[in-house]
Amino acid sequence: MENTTSGAKGLLQKTELLFEYGRLDVSGVDVAPIANPQVRLGNMKRQQNPQLPGLTEPEAVRHYVRLSQRNYAIDLGMFPLGSCTMKHNPRLNEAMARLAGFADIHPLQPQSTVQGALELMHELSFWLTTLTGMQAVALSPKAGAHGEQCGMLAIRAALDANGQQHRRRVLVPKSAHGTNPATAAQCGFSVDEIGQTANGRVDFADFYAKLGDDVAAVMITNPNTCGLFEPQIKEIADAIHAAGGYFYCDGANFNAIVGKVKIAELGVDAMHINLHKTFSTPHGGGGPGSGPTVLSAALAPFAPVPLVVKTANGFELVENASGEAEQAFGRMVAFHGQMGMYVRALAYMLSHGSDGLKQVAEDAVLNANYILASLKDVMSPAFEGYCMHEALFDDSFLEGTGVTTLDFAKAMIDEGFHPMTMYFPLVVHGAMLIEPTETESKNTLDGFIASMRALAVAAKSNDISKFDHAPHLAPSKRLDEVMAARKPVLKYV
Ligand SMILES: *Cc1c(COP(=O)(O)O)cnc(C)c1O
């Protein structure tokens, strides 16, 4: 049986749009009519009630709970999205972020009344610079991409201050996350691509050949987006410095090396840290991100305002580009950044301790290698050898089956798993990038591996019923993603 009279299936309720079943004459609250209202709007007075659909209170609650049940979430199951570090968000962090002294303050409050919040920002800055060995940190960027912009603007400001305005070319590896070239271009640089070797690393010879006195910086992700450590990272740093440029490190994959590697010792000048990846704060719809950017001594003077400093009178926000922030390139945000994320990230760091953070990296790498080793006989690893925190497969194991990476991902939905990252990095054909993170138990990983194996075996034995038109069991089937992106319908008519 496919359909029911009600549209519900079992206990999974049908979900309609508010506009489809809300009524204009219904409201969830009773407001007593105001006697003799004074209208001060003149001819701006509304002629008609707003055409907003109303629901009773229980209907409104059910509407959103039903929608939430259609949504996959990290609290529901494993989220193997590579490059995203989708780890569990500890409840302790949430409890800390809801403390009134952090949650109920206003950015324009007098600084004397928010000393605790400023101290927290100061302490978070201390641990971010300690973990990376870097000189300074700009806390305010609100995402990884925003942090990249912060780092590249600091590089631009440093070049300009040193009379190096002619340096406007930025080297970016082919496998880079799309935000890297986009950031460089947005900051007024031209982008020059560096090739990749057959074993998934930066082609050092190509990089070296592309250096020149117009090069501003190189942007490199380490571990890279193939989930592999870049062994020549120090040589790359030394070469870019010798050529007069800066080294921007994309720190989105910091989870694989947190507590193990001091970024400063690799010769990095600027690196963003995604608090919503490595430090377990929620992603996207679960809450805004945060992308603090650590800076070397060469770039620290150009860090954007605001910054928190400790004085004899307590903690102070330096808000203007004067005094110790004289060379600040400007500011990234209206106020101070994402307070709630700062609290969650610091709670995570302090609850792990330095030994625990090291363990995070070790367990993340172990989990990824467990997946790689458990699936390499039925799927095709993109590169030989161990991986770091994510396992990368290509689609060669599907050759001749008629099943594509997309079909495979859709079949995973029927198995109750959010698909892995697909078709990224672009340098690997039909890429499937799987990042389990350290927070998944062996039990969960074994369940995931069993489903992946079963799908791979089915595809290879030409049993394509699991793939054809998958997902079969999801409330929404294959959506026209191209139409949704190109011609979004944003208004209900
Ligand atoms: C996630 C990610 C980014 C961008 O971070 P956002 O917080 O999503 O803006 C940049 N580079 C890499 C390698 C990433 O994985």
Short mmCIF file of C-alpha atoms and ligand atoms in Angstrom, two decimals:
data_model
loop_
_atom_site.label_atom_id
_atom_site.label_comp_id
_atom_site.label_asym_id
_atom_site.label_seq_id
_atom_site.Cartn_x
_atom_site.Cartn_y
_atom_site.Cartn_z
CA MET A 1 0.00 0.00 0.00
CA GLU A 2 1.50 3.34 -1.00
CA ASN A 3 -0.95 6.02 0.11
CA THR A 4 -3.40 6.60 2.93
CA THR A 5 -6.50 8.79 3.04
CA SER A 6 -4.90 11.11 5.59
CA GLY A 7 -1.52 11.40 3.87
CA ALA A 8 0.13 10.13 7.08
CA LYS A 9 2.15 6.91 7.01
CA GLY A 10 1.91 4.87 10.16
CA LEU A 11 2.76 7.31 12.90
CA LEU A 12 4.72 9.61 10.60
CA GLN A 13 2.37 12.53 10.11
CA LYS A 14 1.77 14.27 6.83
CA THR A 15 3.45 17.68 6.82
CA GLU A 16 1.94 20.51 4.85
CA LEU A 17 3.09 24.07 4.47
CA LEU A 18 1.67 26.54 6.98
CA PHE A 19 0.09 28.31 4.04
CA GLU A 20 -1.73 25.14 3.03
CA TYR A 21 -3.56 24.52 6.25
CA GLY A 22 -3.25 27.66 8.36
CA ARG A 23 -6.37 29.86 8.47
CA LEU A 24 -6.43 33.64 8.32
CA ASP A 25 -9.00 33.84 11.13
CA VAL A 26 -7.17 31.63 13.62
CA SER A 27 -4.67 32.69 16.21
CA GLY A 28 -2.85 30.77 18.95
CA VAL A 29 -3.27 33.63 21.42
CA ASP A 30 -6.21 35.61 22.77
CA VAL A 31 -5.56 39.32 22.77
CA ALA A 32 -8.30 41.46 24.28
CA PRO A 33 -9.45 44.14 21.82
CA ILE A 34 -8.07 47.57 22.70
CA ALA A 35 -10.71 50.15 23.48
CA ASN A 36 -10.46 53.35 21.38
CA PRO A 37 -7.08 52.68 19.77
CA GLN A 38 -5.19 55.84 18.83
CA VAL A 39 -4.05 55.55 15.24
CA ARG A 40 -0.87 57.52 14.63
CA LEU A 41 -0.04 56.10 11.22
CA GLY A 42 -2.14 58.52 9.18
CA ASN A 43 -2.77 57.11 5.71
CA MET A 44 -0.16 54.39 6.35
CA LYS A 45 -2.76 52.49 8.33
CA ARG A 46 -3.18 48.91 7.17
CA GLN A 47 -6.36 48.47 5.17
CA GLN A 48 -6.47 44.75 5.57
CA ASN A 49 -5.17 42.24 8.09
CA PRO A 50 -1.83 40.68 7.10
CA GLN A 51 -2.51 37.54 5.07
CA LEU A 52 -0.68 35.28 7.48
CA PRO A 53 -1.93 31.78 8.12
CA GLY A 54 -2.85 31.15 11.75
CA LEU A 55 -2.70 27.94 13.74
CA THR A 56 -3.82 27.02 17.23
CA GLU A 57 -0.97 26.55 19.70
CA PRO A 58 -1.02 22.71 19.53
CA GLU A 59 -1.14 22.88 15.73
CA ALA A 60 1.87 25.21 15.70
CA VAL A 61 3.87 22.95 18.03
CA ARG A 62 3.00 19.87 15.96
CA HIS A 63 3.86 21.63 12.72
CA TYR A 64 7.44 22.26 13.80
CA VAL A 65 7.88 18.89 15.51
CA ARG A 66 6.67 17.17 12.32
CA LEU A 67 9.11 19.21 10.25
CA SER A 68 11.92 18.30 12.65
CA GLN A 69 11.11 14.61 12.13
CA ARG A 70 11.71 15.04 8.40
CA ASN A 71 15.15 16.40 9.10
CA TYR A 72 18.25 14.29 9.58
CA ALA A 73 20.33 15.48 12.51
CA ILE A 74 23.53 14.68 14.36
CA ASP A 75 21.35 13.75 17.35
CA LEU A 76 19.57 11.15 15.19
CA GLY A 77 22.36 9.24 13.53
CA MET A 78 25.82 9.27 12.00
CA PHE A 79 26.62 12.14 9.64
CA PRO A 80 29.62 10.88 7.60
CA LEU A 81 30.01 14.12 5.61
CA GLY A 82 33.68 14.47 4.75
CA SER A 83 35.35 17.84 5.20
CA CYS A 84 32.56 18.89 7.56
CA THR A 85 33.60 17.25 10.86
CA MET A 86 30.04 16.60 11.96
CA LYS A 87 30.65 15.53 15.54
CA HIS A 88 28.36 15.19 18.54
CA ASN A 89 27.59 18.50 20.27
CA PRO A 90 28.08 17.74 23.98
CA ARG A 91 25.14 18.80 26.17
CA LEU A 92 27.52 20.31 28.70
CA ASN A 93 28.44 22.94 26.09
CA GLU A 94 24.77 23.75 25.59
CA ALA A 95 24.21 24.15 29.32
CA MET A 96 27.18 26.54 29.58
CA ALA A 97 26.06 28.59 26.57
CA ARG A 98 22.67 29.11 28.21
CA LEU A 99 24.08 30.67 31.39
CA ALA A 100 22.48 34.07 31.71
CA GLY A 101 25.84 35.87 31.92
CA PHE A 102 26.60 34.65 28.39
CA ALA A 103 23.17 34.22 26.80
CA ASP A 104 21.28 37.27 28.07
CA ILE A 105 23.79 40.05 27.50
CA HIS A 106 23.75 42.75 24.84
CA PRO A 107 26.75 43.75 22.73
CA LEU A 108 26.24 47.41 23.62
CA GLN A 109 26.23 46.84 27.39
CA PRO A 110 28.92 48.75 29.33
CA GLN A 111 32.08 46.65 29.44
CA SER A 112 32.16 46.77 33.25
CA THR A 113 28.93 44.70 33.26
CA VAL A 114 30.20 41.93 30.96
CA GLN A 115 33.61 41.22 32.44
CA GLY A 116 32.92 37.48 32.63
CA ALA A 117 32.06 37.27 28.93
CA LEU A 118 35.17 39.27 27.99
CA GLU A 119 37.28 37.03 30.21
CA LEU A 120 35.86 34.00 28.40
CA MET A 121 36.84 35.51 25.03
CA HIS A 122 40.30 36.24 26.39
CA GLU A 123 40.70 32.70 27.66
CA LEU A 124 39.44 31.16 24.41
CA SER A 125 41.98 33.31 22.55
CA PHE A 126 44.68 32.04 24.89
CA TRP A 127 43.86 28.39 24.20
CA LEU A 128 43.50 28.87 20.44
CA THR A 129 46.91 30.52 20.25
CA THR A 130 48.40 27.94 22.63
CA LEU A 131 47.04 24.98 20.63
CA THR A 132 48.43 26.41 17.41
CA GLY A 133 51.53 28.14 18.78
CA MET A 134 50.49 31.27 16.91
CA GLN A 135 50.97 34.88 17.99
CA ALA A 136 47.44 36.24 17.87
CA VAL A 137 43.86 35.36 17.04
CA ALA A 138 40.99 37.30 15.53
CA LEU A 139 37.91 35.75 17.14
CA SER A 140 35.18 37.58 15.26
CA PRO A 141 34.88 35.81 11.83
CA LYS A 142 31.60 33.94 11.68
CA ALA A 143 32.52 30.93 9.56
CA GLY A 144 35.49 29.19 8.02
CA ALA A 145 35.10 31.13 4.77
CA HIS A 146 34.85 34.38 6.75
CA GLY A 147 38.03 33.39 8.61
CA GLU A 148 39.76 32.84 5.26
CA GLN A 149 38.71 36.34 4.28
CA CYS A 150 40.12 37.65 7.57
CA GLY A 151 43.46 35.92 6.99
CA MET A 152 43.74 37.02 3.37
CA LEU A 153 42.84 40.62 4.24
CA ALA A 154 45.55 40.55 6.93
CA ILE A 155 48.00 39.30 4.29
CA ARG A 156 46.91 42.05 1.93
CA ALA A 157 47.30 44.68 4.63
CA ALA A 158 50.80 43.39 5.49
CA LEU A 159 51.84 43.44 1.83
CA ASP A 160 50.50 46.96 1.39
CA ALA A 161 52.24 48.17 4.57
CA ASN A 162 55.52 46.75 3.25
CA GLY A 163 55.25 48.36 -0.19
CA GLN A 164 54.40 45.04 -1.85
CA GLN A 165 51.21 46.11 -3.62
CA HIS A 166 52.35 44.36 -6.80
CA ARG A 167 51.95 40.97 -5.12
CA ARG A 168 48.46 39.96 -6.12
CA ARG A 169 48.75 36.31 -7.24
CA VAL A 170 47.67 33.51 -4.89
CA LEU A 171 48.57 29.86 -5.42
CA VAL A 172 45.82 27.35 -4.63
CA PRO A 173 45.99 23.56 -5.12
CA LYS A 174 43.55 21.90 -7.48
CA SER A 175 42.01 19.86 -4.65
CA ALA A 176 41.23 22.95 -2.51
CA HIS A 177 37.83 23.61 -1.00
CA GLY A 178 35.95 26.03 -3.26
CA THR A 179 36.03 28.73 -0.61
CA ASN A 180 39.82 29.08 -0.99
CA PRO A 181 39.94 30.41 -4.57
CA ALA A 182 36.70 32.32 -3.96
CA THR A 183 38.21 34.07 -0.94
CA ALA A 184 41.41 34.94 -2.76
CA ALA A 185 39.42 36.40 -5.67
CA GLN A 186 37.11 38.30 -3.35
CA CYS A 187 40.09 39.88 -1.58
CA GLY A 188 41.35 41.19 -4.93
CA PHE A 189 43.91 38.50 -5.77
CA SER A 190 44.19 36.42 -8.91
CA VAL A 191 44.17 32.65 -8.45
CA ASP A 192 46.78 30.33 -9.89
CA GLU A 193 46.13 26.60 -9.61
CA ILE A 194 48.80 24.16 -8.39
CA GLY A 195 48.66 20.57 -9.60
CA GLN A 196 48.49 17.39 -7.58
CA THR A 197 50.69 14.32 -7.57
CA ALA A 198 49.41 10.81 -8.24
CA ASN A 199 49.44 10.13 -4.49
CA GLY A 200 47.10 13.02 -3.69
CA ARG A 201 49.62 15.60 -2.43
CA VAL A 202 50.54 19.10 -3.60
CA ASP A 203 52.83 18.90 -6.62
CA PHE A 204 55.85 20.62 -5.08
CA ALA A 205 57.63 21.04 -8.43
CA ASP A 206 54.58 22.76 -9.93
CA PHE A 207 54.24 24.95 -6.83
CA TYR A 208 57.91 25.88 -6.98
CA ALA A 209 57.70 26.71 -10.67
CA LYS A 210 54.77 29.05 -10.05
CA LEU A 211 56.52 31.16 -7.40
CA GLY A 212 57.49 34.64 -8.46
CA ASP A 213 57.79 38.17 -7.14
CA ASP A 214 54.11 38.83 -7.80
CA VAL A 215 53.02 35.99 -5.49
CA ALA A 216 51.17 37.14 -2.38
CA ALA A 217 50.44 33.81 -0.73
CA VAL A 218 49.81 30.11 -1.03
CA MET A 219 46.62 28.64 0.46
CA ILE A 220 46.99 25.03 1.54
CA THR A 221 44.76 22.73 3.55
CA ASN A 222 46.52 20.34 5.90
CA PRO A 223 45.54 17.56 6.21
CA ASN A 224 44.36 18.18 2.67
CA THR A 225 40.88 17.68 1.26
CA CYS A 226 41.81 14.13 0.19
CA GLY A 227 42.24 13.37 3.91
CA LEU A 228 46.02 13.10 3.54
CA PHE A 229 48.80 14.82 5.44
CA GLU A 230 51.00 17.07 3.31
CA PRO A 231 54.52 15.87 4.20
CA GLN A 232 56.22 18.73 2.35
CA ILE A 233 54.33 21.42 4.22
CA LYS A 234 57.46 22.87 5.83
CA GLU A 235 59.33 23.04 2.51
CA ILE A 236 56.30 24.80 1.01
CA ALA A 237 56.27 27.31 3.88
CA ASP A 238 60.00 27.97 3.58
CA ALA A 239 59.77 28.39 -0.18
CA ILE A 240 56.85 30.82 -0.08
CA HIS A 241 58.61 32.87 2.62
CA ALA A 242 61.86 32.92 0.65
CA ALA A 243 59.83 34.17 -2.33
CA GLY A 244 58.38 37.00 -0.19
CA GLY A 245 54.86 35.61 0.16
CA TYR A 246 52.71 34.34 3.03
CA PHE A 247 51.35 30.93 3.92
CA TYR A 248 47.60 30.70 4.50
CA CYS A 249 46.64 27.34 5.95
CA ASP A 250 43.01 26.25 5.68
CA GLY A 251 42.45 24.83 9.17
CA ALA A 252 39.07 23.19 8.55
CA ASN A 253 40.74 19.80 9.00
CA PHE A 254 42.39 20.74 12.29
CA ASN A 255 40.43 17.93 13.97
CA ALA A 256 42.95 15.43 12.61
CA ILE A 257 45.94 17.11 14.26
CA VAL A 258 44.58 19.09 17.21
CA GLY A 259 46.86 18.66 20.24
CA LYS A 260 49.43 16.88 18.06
CA VAL A 261 50.85 19.55 15.75
CA LYS A 262 51.73 23.16 16.51
CA ILE A 263 50.67 24.97 13.38
CA ALA A 264 53.25 27.72 13.95
CA GLU A 265 56.05 25.16 13.61
CA LEU A 266 54.85 24.41 10.08
CA GLY A 267 55.54 28.02 9.10
CA VAL A 268 51.91 29.08 8.84
CA ASP A 269 51.10 32.81 8.77
CA ALA A 270 47.33 32.62 9.02
CA MET A 271 44.82 29.84 9.61
CA HIS A 272 41.11 29.79 10.36
CA ILE A 273 39.75 27.31 12.86
CA ASN A 274 36.14 26.20 12.42
CA LEU A 275 34.79 26.08 15.98
CA HIS A 276 31.76 24.31 14.46
CA LYS A 277 34.01 21.52 13.24
CA THR A 278 36.98 20.84 15.53
CA PHE A 279 35.47 22.27 18.68
CA SER A 280 32.03 20.67 18.40
CA THR A 281 29.78 23.71 18.17
CA PRO A 282 26.65 23.18 16.03
CA HIS A 283 26.75 23.68 12.24
CA GLY A 284 24.47 25.69 10.02
CA GLY A 285 20.85 25.20 10.91
CA GLY A 286 21.86 24.13 14.41
CA GLY A 287 23.40 27.49 15.12
CA PRO A 288 25.71 30.00 13.53
CA GLY A 289 29.31 28.98 12.90
CA SER A 290 32.47 30.65 14.06
CA GLY A 291 35.84 30.84 12.32
CA PRO A 292 38.52 32.46 14.50
CA THR A 293 41.73 33.12 12.57
CA VAL A 294 45.14 32.65 14.17
CA LEU A 295 47.96 34.85 12.90
CA SER A 296 51.77 34.74 12.95
CA ALA A 297 53.90 37.54 14.41
CA ALA A 298 54.23 38.99 10.89
CA LEU A 299 50.47 39.35 10.49
CA ALA A 300 49.35 39.91 14.10
CA PRO A 301 49.59 43.74 13.95
CA PHE A 302 47.02 43.75 11.11
CA ALA A 303 44.39 41.67 12.96
CA PRO A 304 40.91 43.20 12.76
CA VAL A 305 39.21 44.82 15.75
CA PRO A 306 37.69 44.14 18.17
CA LEU A 307 40.16 42.35 20.38
CA VAL A 308 40.00 41.67 24.09
CA VAL A 309 42.95 42.76 26.22
CA LYS A 310 43.65 42.33 29.90
CA THR A 311 44.49 45.54 31.75
CA ALA A 312 45.02 46.46 35.39
CA ASN A 313 41.31 47.36 35.48
CA GLY A 314 40.02 44.11 34.05
CA PHE A 315 39.20 43.10 30.50
CA GLU A 316 38.74 45.64 27.75
CA LEU A 317 37.56 45.51 24.17
CA VAL A 318 39.79 47.37 21.75
CA GLU A 319 37.19 48.66 19.31
CA ASN A 320 39.08 51.17 17.18
CA ALA A 321 42.11 50.98 14.97
CA SER A 322 44.30 52.98 17.33
CA GLY A 323 46.77 52.27 20.10
CA GLU A 324 47.75 48.64 19.98
CA ALA A 325 45.37 48.04 17.08
CA GLU A 326 46.79 50.92 15.05
CA GLN A 327 47.45 48.78 11.98
CA ALA A 328 44.21 46.75 12.18
CA PHE A 329 42.83 46.25 8.66
CA GLY A 330 39.32 47.03 9.85
CA ARG A 331 36.59 44.88 11.31
CA MET A 332 34.78 41.77 10.12
CA VAL A 333 31.51 42.06 12.04
CA ALA A 334 29.33 44.74 13.61
CA PHE A 335 29.94 43.53 17.16
CA HIS A 336 32.15 40.83 18.65
CA GLY A 337 31.29 37.57 16.87
CA GLN A 338 29.37 34.51 18.03
CA MET A 339 29.39 34.55 21.83
CA GLY A 340 27.43 31.31 22.15
CA MET A 341 29.97 29.48 19.99
CA TYR A 342 32.87 30.84 22.04
CA VAL A 343 31.27 29.43 25.19
CA ARG A 344 30.61 26.02 23.63
CA ALA A 345 34.12 25.76 22.17
CA LEU A 346 35.83 26.69 25.44
CA ALA A 347 33.59 24.26 27.36
CA TYR A 348 34.66 21.54 24.93
CA MET A 349 38.36 22.36 25.31
CA LEU A 350 38.26 22.53 29.09
CA SER A 351 36.22 19.36 29.47
CA HIS A 352 38.74 17.46 27.30
CA GLY A 353 41.92 18.93 28.70
CA SER A 354 45.18 18.79 26.76
CA ASP A 355 45.38 14.99 26.90
CA GLY A 356 41.75 14.70 25.78
CA LEU A 357 42.22 16.98 22.79
CA LYS A 358 45.16 14.88 21.64
CA GLN A 359 42.92 11.84 22.00
CA VAL A 360 40.32 13.57 19.78
CA ALA A 361 42.78 13.68 16.89
CA GLU A 362 43.99 10.13 17.49
CA ASP A 363 40.50 8.67 17.67
CA ALA A 364 39.28 10.64 14.64
CA VAL A 365 42.17 9.29 12.57
CA LEU A 366 41.70 5.76 13.95
CA ASN A 367 37.97 5.77 13.12
CA ALA A 368 38.59 6.93 9.55
CA ASN A 369 41.25 4.29 9.02
CA TYR A 370 38.94 1.63 10.46
CA ILE A 371 36.38 2.54 7.79
CA LEU A 372 39.01 2.65 5.05
CA ALA A 373 40.43 -0.74 6.05
CA SER A 374 36.99 -2.33 6.46
CA LEU A 375 35.72 -1.27 3.05
CA LYS A 376 38.80 -1.34 0.84
CA ASP A 377 38.11 -4.86 -0.43
CA VAL A 378 34.66 -3.95 -1.77
CA MET A 379 35.07 -0.23 -2.52
CA SER A 380 38.01 1.54 -4.16
CA PRO A 381 40.19 3.83 -2.00
CA ALA A 382 41.27 6.85 -4.03
CA PHE A 383 44.85 6.63 -2.75
CA GLU A 384 47.07 3.99 -1.23
CA GLY A 385 48.12 3.94 2.39
CA TYR A 386 46.66 5.31 5.59
CA CYS A 387 44.40 8.33 5.70
CA MET A 388 44.07 11.02 8.33
CA HIS A 389 40.56 11.85 9.64
CA GLU A 390 38.58 10.99 6.51
CA ALA A 391 38.47 8.07 4.11
CA LEU A 392 38.27 8.85 0.41
CA PHE A 393 36.95 6.42 -2.20
CA ASP A 394 36.52 6.88 -5.94
CA ASP A 395 33.81 5.28 -8.06
CA SER A 396 35.99 2.77 -9.91
CA PHE A 397 34.41 -0.08 -7.90
CA LEU A 398 31.09 0.85 -9.53
CA GLU A 399 32.46 0.67 -13.06
CA GLY A 400 30.18 -1.29 -15.38
CA THR A 401 27.40 -1.56 -12.78
CA GLY A 402 25.35 1.40 -14.04
CA VAL A 403 25.31 2.68 -10.45
CA THR A 404 26.74 6.16 -9.89
CA THR A 405 28.08 7.85 -6.77
CA LEU A 406 24.78 9.74 -6.59
CA ASP A 407 22.74 6.48 -6.74
CA PHE A 408 24.95 5.02 -4.03
CA ALA A 409 24.42 8.04 -1.80
CA LYS A 410 20.64 7.91 -2.31
CA ALA A 411 20.60 4.21 -1.38
CA MET A 412 22.38 5.12 1.88
CA ILE A 413 19.35 7.24 2.79
CA ASP A 414 17.18 4.11 2.68
CA GLU A 415 19.70 2.52 5.05
CA GLY A 416 19.15 5.39 7.51
CA PHE A 417 22.48 7.11 6.96
CA HIS A 418 23.05 10.64 5.80
CA PRO A 419 25.12 10.31 2.61
CA MET A 420 28.82 11.05 2.69
CA THR A 421 30.28 14.01 0.82
CA MET A 422 29.98 13.27 -2.91
CA TYR A 423 31.95 14.44 -5.91
CA PHE A 424 34.38 16.39 -3.69
CA PRO A 425 37.31 16.76 -3.91
CA LEU A 426 36.93 17.34 -7.63
CA VAL A 427 40.31 15.75 -8.36
CA VAL A 428 38.92 12.29 -7.59
CA HIS A 429 36.43 10.70 -9.99
CA GLY A 430 33.00 10.14 -8.40
CA ALA A 431 34.52 10.95 -5.00
CA MET A 432 32.97 9.61 -1.79
CA LEU A 433 34.53 11.32 1.21
CA ILE A 434 33.67 9.78 4.59
CA GLU A 435 34.54 11.44 7.89
CA PRO A 436 33.30 9.57 10.93
CA THR A 437 34.86 11.87 13.62
CA GLU A 438 36.02 10.60 17.00
CA THR A 439 32.57 10.72 18.56
CA GLU A 440 31.23 7.65 16.74
CA SER A 441 31.48 4.38 18.66
CA LYS A 442 32.78 1.15 17.16
CA ASN A 443 29.23 -0.13 17.30
CA THR A 444 27.97 2.74 15.11
CA LEU A 445 30.91 2.40 12.73
CA ASP A 446 30.27 -1.35 12.37
CA GLY A 447 26.63 -0.67 11.47
CA PHE A 448 27.68 1.91 8.90
CA ILE A 449 30.33 -0.40 7.43
CA ALA A 450 27.81 -3.28 7.19
CA SER A 451 25.38 -1.07 5.22
CA MET A 452 28.10 0.23 2.92
CA ARG A 453 29.41 -3.28 2.28
CA ALA A 454 25.93 -4.59 1.51
CA LEU A 455 25.36 -1.75 -0.97
CA ALA A 456 28.75 -2.23 -2.63
CA VAL A 457 28.18 -5.99 -2.94
CA ALA A 458 24.67 -5.45 -4.36
CA ALA A 459 25.98 -2.98 -6.94
CA LYS A 460 28.76 -5.32 -8.02
CA SER A 461 26.40 -8.27 -8.38
CA ASN A 462 24.20 -6.13 -10.63
CA ASP A 463 21.36 -6.04 -8.14
CA ILE A 464 20.46 -2.46 -8.88
CA SER A 465 17.00 -2.50 -7.31
CA LYS A 466 18.43 -0.75 -4.23
CA PHE A 467 19.79 2.06 -6.41
CA ASP A 468 17.26 2.57 -9.16
CA HIS A 469 15.12 5.56 -8.13
CA ALA A 470 16.48 5.38 -4.55
CA PRO A 471 15.65 6.52 -1.93
CA HIS A 472 12.55 4.32 -1.81
CA LEU A 473 11.78 4.76 1.87
CA ALA A 474 12.38 8.49 2.40
CA PRO A 475 9.42 10.91 2.63
CA SER A 476 10.82 12.85 -0.34
CA LYS A 477 12.31 10.93 -3.25
CA ARG A 478 14.78 12.32 -5.77
CA LEU A 479 14.41 16.03 -5.88
CA ASP A 480 15.27 18.08 -8.92
CA GLU A 481 18.29 19.70 -7.31
CA VAL A 482 19.25 21.67 -10.41
CA MET A 483 15.79 23.23 -10.68
CA ALA A 484 15.77 23.92 -6.95
CA ALA A 485 19.10 25.75 -7.23
CA ARG A 486 18.43 27.54 -10.51
CA LYS A 487 14.74 28.35 -10.17
CA PRO A 488 13.93 28.36 -6.48
CA VAL A 489 10.29 29.03 -5.64
CA LEU A 490 10.60 31.25 -2.61
CA LYS A 491 7.00 32.37 -2.34
CA TYR A 492 3.90 30.29 -1.79
CA VAL A 493 1.20 31.26 -4.30
C1 LIG B 1 34.24 23.64 5.89
C2 LIG B 1 35.41 24.05 5.11
C3 LIG B 1 35.64 25.40 4.78
C4 LIG B 1 34.65 26.50 5.01
O1 LIG B 1 34.15 26.62 6.30
P1 LIG B 1 32.70 27.22 6.57
O2 LIG B 1 32.63 27.32 8.04
O3 LIG B 1 31.73 26.24 5.99
O4 LIG B 1 32.62 28.55 5.89
C5 LIG B 1 36.82 25.71 4.14
N1 LIG B 1 37.71 24.76 3.80
C6 LIG B 1 37.51 23.45 4.09
C7 LIG B 1 38.57 22.44 3.71
C8 LIG B 1 36.35 23.05 4.73
O5 LIG B 1 36.14 21.76 5.00
#
